[in-house]
Coordinates of C-alpha atoms in Angstrom, one line a residue:
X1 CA 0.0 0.0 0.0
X2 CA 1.4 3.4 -1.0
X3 CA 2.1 5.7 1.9
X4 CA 0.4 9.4 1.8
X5 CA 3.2 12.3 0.9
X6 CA 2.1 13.8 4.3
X7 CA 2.0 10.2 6.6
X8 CA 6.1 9.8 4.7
X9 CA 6.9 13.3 5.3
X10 CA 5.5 13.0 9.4
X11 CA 7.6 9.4 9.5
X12 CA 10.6 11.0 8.6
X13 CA 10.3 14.2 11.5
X14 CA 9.8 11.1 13.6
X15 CA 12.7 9.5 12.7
X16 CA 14.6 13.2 12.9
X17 CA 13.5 13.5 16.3
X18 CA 15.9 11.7 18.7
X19 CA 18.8 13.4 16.5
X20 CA 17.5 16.6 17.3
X21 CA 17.4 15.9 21.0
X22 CA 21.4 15.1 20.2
X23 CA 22.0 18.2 19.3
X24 CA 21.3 20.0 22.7
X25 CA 23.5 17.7 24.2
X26 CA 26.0 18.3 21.4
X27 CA 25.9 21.8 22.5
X28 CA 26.9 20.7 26.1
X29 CA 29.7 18.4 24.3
X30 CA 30.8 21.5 22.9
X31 CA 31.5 23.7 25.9
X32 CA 33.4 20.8 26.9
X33 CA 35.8 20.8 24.2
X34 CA 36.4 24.5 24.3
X35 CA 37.0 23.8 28.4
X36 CA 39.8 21.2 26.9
X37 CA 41.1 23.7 24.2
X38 CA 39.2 22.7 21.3
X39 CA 37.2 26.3 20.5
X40 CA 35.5 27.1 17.3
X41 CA 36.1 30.2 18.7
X42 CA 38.9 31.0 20.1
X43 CA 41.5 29.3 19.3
X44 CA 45.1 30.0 17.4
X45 CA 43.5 30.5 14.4
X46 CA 40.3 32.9 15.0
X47 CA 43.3 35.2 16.5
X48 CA 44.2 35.6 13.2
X49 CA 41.3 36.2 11.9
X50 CA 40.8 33.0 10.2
X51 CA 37.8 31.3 11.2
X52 CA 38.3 27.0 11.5
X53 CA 35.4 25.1 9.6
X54 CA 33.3 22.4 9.2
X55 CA 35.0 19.9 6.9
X56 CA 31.8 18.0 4.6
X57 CA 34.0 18.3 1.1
X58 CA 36.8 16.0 2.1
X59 CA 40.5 16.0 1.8
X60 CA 41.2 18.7 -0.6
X61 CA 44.3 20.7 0.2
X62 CA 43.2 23.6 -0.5
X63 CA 40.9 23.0 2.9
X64 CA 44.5 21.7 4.5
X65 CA 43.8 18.2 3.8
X66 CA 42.5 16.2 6.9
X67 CA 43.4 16.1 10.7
X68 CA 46.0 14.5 11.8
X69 CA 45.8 10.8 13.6
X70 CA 46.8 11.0 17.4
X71 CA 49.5 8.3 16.9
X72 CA 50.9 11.1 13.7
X73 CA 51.2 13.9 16.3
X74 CA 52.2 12.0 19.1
X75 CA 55.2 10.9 16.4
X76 CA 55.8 14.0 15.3
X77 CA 56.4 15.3 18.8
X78 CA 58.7 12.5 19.8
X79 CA 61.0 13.5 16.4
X80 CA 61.2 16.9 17.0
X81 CA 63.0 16.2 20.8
X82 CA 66.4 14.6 19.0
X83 CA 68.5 15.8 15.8
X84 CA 69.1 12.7 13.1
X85 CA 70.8 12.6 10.2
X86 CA 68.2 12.7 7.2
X87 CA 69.6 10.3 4.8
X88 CA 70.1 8.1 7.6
X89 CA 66.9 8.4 8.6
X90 CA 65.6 8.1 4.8
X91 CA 67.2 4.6 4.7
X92 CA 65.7 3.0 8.2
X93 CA 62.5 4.5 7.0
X94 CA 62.8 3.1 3.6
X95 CA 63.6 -0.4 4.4
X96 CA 60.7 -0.2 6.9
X97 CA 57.9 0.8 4.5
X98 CA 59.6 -1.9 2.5
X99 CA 58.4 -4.3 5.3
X100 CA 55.3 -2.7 5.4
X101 CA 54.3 -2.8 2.0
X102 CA 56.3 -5.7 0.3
X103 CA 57.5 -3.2 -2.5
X104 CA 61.5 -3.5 -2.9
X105 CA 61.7 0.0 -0.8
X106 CA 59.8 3.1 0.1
X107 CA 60.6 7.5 0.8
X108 CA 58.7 9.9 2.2
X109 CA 58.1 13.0 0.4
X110 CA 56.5 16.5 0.4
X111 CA 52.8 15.2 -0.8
X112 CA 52.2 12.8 -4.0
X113 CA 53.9 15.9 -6.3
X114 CA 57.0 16.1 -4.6
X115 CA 57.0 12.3 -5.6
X116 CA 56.0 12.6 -8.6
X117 CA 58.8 15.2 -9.0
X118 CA 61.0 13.1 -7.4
X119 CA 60.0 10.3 -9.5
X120 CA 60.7 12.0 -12.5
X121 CA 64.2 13.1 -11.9
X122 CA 64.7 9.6 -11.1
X123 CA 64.0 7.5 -14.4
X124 CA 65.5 10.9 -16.6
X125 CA 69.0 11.3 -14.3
X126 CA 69.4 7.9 -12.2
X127 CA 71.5 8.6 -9.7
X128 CA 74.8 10.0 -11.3
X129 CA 75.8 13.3 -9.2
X130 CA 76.6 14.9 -12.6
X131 CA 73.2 14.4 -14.3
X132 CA 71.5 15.3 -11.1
X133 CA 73.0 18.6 -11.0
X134 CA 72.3 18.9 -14.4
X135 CA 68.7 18.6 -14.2
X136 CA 66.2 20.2 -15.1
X137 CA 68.6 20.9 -18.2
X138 CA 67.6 17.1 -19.9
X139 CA 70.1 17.8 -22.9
X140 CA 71.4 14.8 -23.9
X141 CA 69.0 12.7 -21.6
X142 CA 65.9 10.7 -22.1
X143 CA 63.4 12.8 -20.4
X144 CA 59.9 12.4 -22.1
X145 CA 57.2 11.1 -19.7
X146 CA 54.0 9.2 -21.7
X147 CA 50.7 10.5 -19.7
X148 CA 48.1 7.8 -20.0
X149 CA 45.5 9.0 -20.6
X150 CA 46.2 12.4 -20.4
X151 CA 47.4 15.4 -18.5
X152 CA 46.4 16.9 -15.1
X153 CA 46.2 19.7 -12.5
X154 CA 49.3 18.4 -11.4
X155 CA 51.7 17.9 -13.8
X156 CA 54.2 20.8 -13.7
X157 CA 55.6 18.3 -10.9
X158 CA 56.6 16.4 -13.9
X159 CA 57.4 19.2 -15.9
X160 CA 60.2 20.9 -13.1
X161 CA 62.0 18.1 -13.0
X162 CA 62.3 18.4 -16.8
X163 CA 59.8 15.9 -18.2
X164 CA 58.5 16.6 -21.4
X165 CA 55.2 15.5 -21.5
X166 CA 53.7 12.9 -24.6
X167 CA 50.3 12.6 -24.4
X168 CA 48.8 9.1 -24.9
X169 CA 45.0 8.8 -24.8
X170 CA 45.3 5.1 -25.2
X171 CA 47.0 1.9 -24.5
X172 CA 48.1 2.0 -28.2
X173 CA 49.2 5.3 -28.3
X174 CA 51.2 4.5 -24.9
X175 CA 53.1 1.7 -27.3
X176 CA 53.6 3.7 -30.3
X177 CA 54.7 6.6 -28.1
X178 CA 57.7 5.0 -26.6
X179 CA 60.9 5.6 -28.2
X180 CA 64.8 6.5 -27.2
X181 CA 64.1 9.4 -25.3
X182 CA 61.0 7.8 -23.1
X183 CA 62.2 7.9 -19.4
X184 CA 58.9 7.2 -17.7
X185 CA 55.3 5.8 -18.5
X186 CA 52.9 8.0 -15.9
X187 CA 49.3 7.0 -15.0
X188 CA 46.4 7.7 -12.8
X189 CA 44.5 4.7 -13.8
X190 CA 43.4 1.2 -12.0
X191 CA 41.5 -2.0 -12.5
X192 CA 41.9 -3.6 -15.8
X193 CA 43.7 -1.1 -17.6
X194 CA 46.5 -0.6 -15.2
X195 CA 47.3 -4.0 -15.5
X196 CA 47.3 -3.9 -19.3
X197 CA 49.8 -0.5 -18.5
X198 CA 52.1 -3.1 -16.6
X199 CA 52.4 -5.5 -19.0
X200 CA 53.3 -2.7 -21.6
X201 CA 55.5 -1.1 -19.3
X202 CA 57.9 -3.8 -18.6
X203 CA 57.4 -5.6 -22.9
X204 CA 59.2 -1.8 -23.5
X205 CA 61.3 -1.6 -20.5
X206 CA 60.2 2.3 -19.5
X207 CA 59.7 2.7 -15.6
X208 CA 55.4 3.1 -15.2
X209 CA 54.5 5.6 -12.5
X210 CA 51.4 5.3 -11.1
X211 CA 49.9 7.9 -9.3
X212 CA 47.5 7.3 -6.5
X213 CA 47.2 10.4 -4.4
X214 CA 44.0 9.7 -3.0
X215 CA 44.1 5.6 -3.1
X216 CA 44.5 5.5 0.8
X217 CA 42.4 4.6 2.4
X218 CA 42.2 0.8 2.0
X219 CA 45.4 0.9 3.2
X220 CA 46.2 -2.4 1.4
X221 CA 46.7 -0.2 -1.4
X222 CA 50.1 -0.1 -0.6
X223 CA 50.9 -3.8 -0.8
X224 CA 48.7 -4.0 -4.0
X225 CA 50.5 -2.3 -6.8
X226 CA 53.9 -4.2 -5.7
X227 CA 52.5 -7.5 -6.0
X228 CA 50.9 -6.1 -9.3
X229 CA 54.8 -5.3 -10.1
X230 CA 54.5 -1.2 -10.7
X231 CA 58.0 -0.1 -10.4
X232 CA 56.8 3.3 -8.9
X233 CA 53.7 4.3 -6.9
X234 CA 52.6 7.2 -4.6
X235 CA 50.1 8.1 -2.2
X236 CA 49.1 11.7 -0.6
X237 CA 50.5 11.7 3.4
X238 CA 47.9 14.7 4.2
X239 CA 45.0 13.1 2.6
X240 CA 43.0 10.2 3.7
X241 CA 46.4 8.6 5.2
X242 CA 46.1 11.3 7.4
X243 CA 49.3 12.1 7.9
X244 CA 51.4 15.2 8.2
X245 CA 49.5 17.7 5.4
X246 CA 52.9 18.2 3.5
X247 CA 53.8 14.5 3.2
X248 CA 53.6 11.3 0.7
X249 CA 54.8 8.3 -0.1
X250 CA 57.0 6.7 -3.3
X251 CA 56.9 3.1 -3.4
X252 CA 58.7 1.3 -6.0
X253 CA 62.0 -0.6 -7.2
X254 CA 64.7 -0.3 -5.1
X255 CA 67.5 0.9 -7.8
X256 CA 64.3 4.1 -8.7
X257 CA 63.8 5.0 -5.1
X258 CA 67.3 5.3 -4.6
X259 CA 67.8 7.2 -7.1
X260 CA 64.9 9.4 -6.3
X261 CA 66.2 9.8 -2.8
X262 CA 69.6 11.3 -4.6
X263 CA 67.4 13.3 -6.2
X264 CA 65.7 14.6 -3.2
X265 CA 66.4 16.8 -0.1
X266 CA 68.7 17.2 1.7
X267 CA 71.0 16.7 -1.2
X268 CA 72.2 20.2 -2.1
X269 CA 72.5 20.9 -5.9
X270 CA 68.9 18.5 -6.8
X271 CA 66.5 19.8 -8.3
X272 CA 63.9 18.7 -5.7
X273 CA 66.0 19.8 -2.7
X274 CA 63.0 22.3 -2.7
X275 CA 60.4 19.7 -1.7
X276 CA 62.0 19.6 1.7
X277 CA 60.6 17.0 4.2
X278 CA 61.7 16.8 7.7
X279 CA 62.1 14.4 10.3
X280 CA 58.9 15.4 11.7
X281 CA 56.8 14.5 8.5
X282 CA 59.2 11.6 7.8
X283 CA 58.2 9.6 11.0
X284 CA 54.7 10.9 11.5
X285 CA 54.2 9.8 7.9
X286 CA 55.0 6.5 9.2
X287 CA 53.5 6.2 11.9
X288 CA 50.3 7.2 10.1
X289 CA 51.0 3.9 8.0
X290 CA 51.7 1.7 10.9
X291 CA 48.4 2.9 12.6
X292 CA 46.3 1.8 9.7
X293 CA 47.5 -0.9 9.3
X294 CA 46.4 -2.2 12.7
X295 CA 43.1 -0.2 12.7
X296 CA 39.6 -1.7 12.4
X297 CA 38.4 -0.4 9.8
X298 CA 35.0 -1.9 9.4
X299 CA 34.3 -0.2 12.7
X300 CA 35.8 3.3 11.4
X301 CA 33.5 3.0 8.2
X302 CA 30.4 2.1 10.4
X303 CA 31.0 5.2 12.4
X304 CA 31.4 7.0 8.5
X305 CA 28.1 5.9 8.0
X306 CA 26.3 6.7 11.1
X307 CA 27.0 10.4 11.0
X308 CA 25.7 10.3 7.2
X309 CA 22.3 8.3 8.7
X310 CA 22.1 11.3 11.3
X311 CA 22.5 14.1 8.3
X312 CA 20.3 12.1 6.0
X313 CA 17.4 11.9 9.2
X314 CA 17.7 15.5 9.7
X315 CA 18.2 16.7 5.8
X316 CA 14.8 14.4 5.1
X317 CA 13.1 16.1 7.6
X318 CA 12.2 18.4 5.8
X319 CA 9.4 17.5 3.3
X320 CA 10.1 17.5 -0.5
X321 CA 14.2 16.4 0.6
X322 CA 15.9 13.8 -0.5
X323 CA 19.1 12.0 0.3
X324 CA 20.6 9.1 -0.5
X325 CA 23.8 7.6 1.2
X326 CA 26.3 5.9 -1.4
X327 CA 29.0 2.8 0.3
X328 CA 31.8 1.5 -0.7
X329 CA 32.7 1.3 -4.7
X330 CA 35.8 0.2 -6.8
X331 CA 37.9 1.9 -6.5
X332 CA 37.3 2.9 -2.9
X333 CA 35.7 6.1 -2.4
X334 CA 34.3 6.8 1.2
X335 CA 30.7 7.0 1.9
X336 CA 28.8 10.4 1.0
X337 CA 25.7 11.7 1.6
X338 CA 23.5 13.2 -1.6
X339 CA 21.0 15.8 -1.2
X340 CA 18.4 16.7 -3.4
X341 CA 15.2 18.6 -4.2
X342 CA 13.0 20.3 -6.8
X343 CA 15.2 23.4 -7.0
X344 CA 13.1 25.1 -9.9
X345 CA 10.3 24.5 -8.0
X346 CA 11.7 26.3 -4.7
X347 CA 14.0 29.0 -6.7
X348 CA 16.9 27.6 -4.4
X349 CA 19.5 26.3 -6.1
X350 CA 22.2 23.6 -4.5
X351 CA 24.8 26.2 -5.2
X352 CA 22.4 28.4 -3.1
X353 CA 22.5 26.0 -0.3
X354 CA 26.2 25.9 -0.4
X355 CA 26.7 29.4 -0.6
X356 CA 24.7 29.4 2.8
X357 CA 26.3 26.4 4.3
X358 CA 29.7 28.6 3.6
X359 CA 28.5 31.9 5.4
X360 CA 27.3 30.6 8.3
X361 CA 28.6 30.0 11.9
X362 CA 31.0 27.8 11.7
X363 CA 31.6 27.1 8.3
X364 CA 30.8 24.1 6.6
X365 CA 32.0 23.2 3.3
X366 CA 30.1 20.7 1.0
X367 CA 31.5 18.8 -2.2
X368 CA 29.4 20.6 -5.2
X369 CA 29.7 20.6 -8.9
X370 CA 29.6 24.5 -8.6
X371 CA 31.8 25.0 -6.3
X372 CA 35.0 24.2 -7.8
X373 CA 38.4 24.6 -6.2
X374 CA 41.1 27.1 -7.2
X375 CA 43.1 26.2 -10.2
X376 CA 44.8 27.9 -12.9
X377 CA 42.4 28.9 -15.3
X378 CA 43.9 27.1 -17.7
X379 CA 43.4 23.8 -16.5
X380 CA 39.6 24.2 -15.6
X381 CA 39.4 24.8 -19.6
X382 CA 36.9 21.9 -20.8
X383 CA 35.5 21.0 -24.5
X384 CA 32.8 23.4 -25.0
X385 CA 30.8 20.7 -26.9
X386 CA 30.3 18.5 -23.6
X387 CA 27.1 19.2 -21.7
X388 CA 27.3 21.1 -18.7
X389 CA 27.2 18.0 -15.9
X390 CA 23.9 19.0 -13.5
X391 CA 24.8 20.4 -9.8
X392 CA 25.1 18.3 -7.0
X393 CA 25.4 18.1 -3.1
X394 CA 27.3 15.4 -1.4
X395 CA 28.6 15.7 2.3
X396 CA 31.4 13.3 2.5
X397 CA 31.9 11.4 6.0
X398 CA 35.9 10.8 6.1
X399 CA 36.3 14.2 7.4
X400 CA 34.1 14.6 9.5
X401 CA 34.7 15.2 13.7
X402 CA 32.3 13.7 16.5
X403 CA 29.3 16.2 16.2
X404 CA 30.0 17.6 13.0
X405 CA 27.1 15.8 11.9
X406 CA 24.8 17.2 13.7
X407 CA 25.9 20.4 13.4
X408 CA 25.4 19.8 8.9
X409 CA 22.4 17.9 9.4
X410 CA 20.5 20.7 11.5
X411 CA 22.5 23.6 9.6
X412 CA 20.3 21.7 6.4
X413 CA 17.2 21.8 8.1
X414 CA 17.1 25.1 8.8
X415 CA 18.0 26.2 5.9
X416 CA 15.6 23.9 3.5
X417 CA 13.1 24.6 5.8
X418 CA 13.6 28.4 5.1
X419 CA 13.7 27.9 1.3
X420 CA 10.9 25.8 1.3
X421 CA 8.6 28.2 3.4
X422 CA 9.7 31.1 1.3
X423 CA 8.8 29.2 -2.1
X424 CA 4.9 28.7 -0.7
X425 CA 4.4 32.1 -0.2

């Protein structure tokens, strides 16, 4: 039997209700986290001027990435008691994430670019003190880098280290591309066609990067692409590793990550001696993969999904709302929340509702099509002949703190509510 709009509508208030009773003692919560030093504020930052917010997009840098793990800061503390010699340190960390992952030997980095960078100067100048000062002056050098399927935002990474970029769109073009000068294979790609890239990678003997800034977590990504044999594969430190914000990882053959480590700080005269990481990031970087390793992380995505249930119960309080909450996919992506409503029908748009979510007290940031980060204008250039994609709303759950949840899900009440009201009259 088909439920009345109105009975649905007065189910889901029902449903909404023992969340909203949360909220008051989330206020209480609250005032206990600012007693402990946790202020929305006051805190170091609002004495700036700069006002902390409410994390729903996920780990973009541009919102500084994600929060640090307790066992990261605790690590990072401990390193910054005691002075260490960096490529000492570079080494015993290396053959550790070696351990870890089962690839032939690991670095830590300045983010998944400083790797890429690294990675670069690597397969185009080995690890001969004369090339490396050399570079990024390639003359004489192989130094073109086949991007499969194409280029990116992030690319000049590849480009500083003096890569010349040959653009492949497919797997053919990856094998008719290679010639004398090819130093490296690069890809963002997984699944099927990744292991197609492998197999084309070593038939031509050219070093395949793969680039996987965001692949963590599961964190048995890191273990995957060595069995898969990738000679060279990085992850973001500052993203969902959560890490130190200005770390990554390289993974890889032994013979490439030692040559991107003589390519890297703190050797004076590299061209990446720029992308300085210290022993701070090095071992909280670590320790950031050591903790996931152990962590439960059925229970961690069943907490992920509970705060979306409370946003959904809250957002779908409000009649004519609808969200739907999306799991886990392939490749992982972590669960999100998806609002939705007749905007023509209110005049309220989803960039609307974002724009309010963004103005208000605290904060909070949502993942929209309209709302796009800042990048060179160049980049967001796109083929005038495609469609314009529809806007959307998706609160993502990785990012998320204790209470944040509540804190979005009654934020979208109100202001749904409002825009509904307002639409009636």
């Amino acid at each position: 039997m088909l439920i009345p709009s109105h009975r649905r509508n007065f189910l889901k208030l029902l449903g909404a209700l023992p969340i909203l009773g949360l909220i008051a003692f989330d206020d209480l919560k609250r005032k206990a986290f600012a007693a402990a030093g946790r202020s929305d504020s006051d805190n170091i930052y609002t004495r700036l001027g700069v006002k902390p917010l409410i994390n729903g997009r996920g780990v973009w840098t541009y919102l500084s990435g994600t929060l640090e793990l307790p066992a990261v800061r605790q690590a990072k503390q401990e390193a910054a008691l005691h002075y260490v010699d960096i490529f000492e340190l570079q080494q015993a960390v290396g053959k550790r994430l070696a351990e870890l992952s089962g690839a032939e030997f690991g670095m830590v980095t300045s983010g998944a670019a400083g790797a890429m960078a690294a990675a670069t100067a690597a397969c185009i100048a080995g690890d001969d003190p004369a090339l490396i000062w050399q570079l990024p002056d390639t003359t004489g050098l192989k130094h073109e880098v086949i991007m499969f399927p194409g280029r990116n935002a992030f690319d000049s990474a590849i480009r500083l280290a003096g890569g010349k970029l040959v653009i492949a769109p497919t797997l053919d073009e990856v094998r008719r591309s290679v010639n004398p000068n090819t130093a490296m294979i690069y890809t963002t790609r997984s699944g099927e066609q990744l292991e197609k890239l492998v197999v084309i990678a070593k038939e031509v003997k050219v070093p395949l990067l793969l680039d996987q800034a965001a692949g963590i977590p599961p964190i048995d990504s890191i273990r995957v692409y060595a069995k898969m044999g990738v000679d060279l594969y990085t992850f973001s430190g500052g993203k969902g590793l959560r890490g130190p914000q200005c770390s990554g990882l390289l993974f890889g053959r032994k013979d490439l990550i030692d040559a991107a480590i003589a390519n890297y700080n703190p050797w004076e005269g590299s061209v990446c001696r720029p992308m300085k990481v210290g022993k701070e990031e090095i071992m909280g970087c670590l320790a950031a993969v050591e903790w996931w390793l152990q962590a439960d992380f059925d229970k961690l995505e069943k907490e992920w999904l509970d705060r979306l249930s409370r946003i959904k119960k809250l957002a779908e309080s409000v009649p004519g709302v609808s969200a739907e909450i999306s799991e886990q996919s392939d490749p992982y992506r972590p669960p999100r929340v998806s609002l939705s409503w007749d905007e023509k029908a209110w005049n309220f748009s989803i960039a609307d509702c974002d724009r309010q979510l963004r103005a208000g007290s605290p904060r909070i940031e949502v993942l929209t099509i309209s709302n796009n980060p800042p990048l060179v204008p160049a980049v967001r250039q796109r083929d005038p002949k495609l469609p314009a994609r529809p806007d959307e709303m998706h609160i993502v759950s990785m990012t998320l703190r204790s209470g944040d949840d509540l804190i979005i899900g009654k934020r979208l009440r109100d202001i749904l509510s409002s825009a509904r009201k307002a639409a009636k009259t």
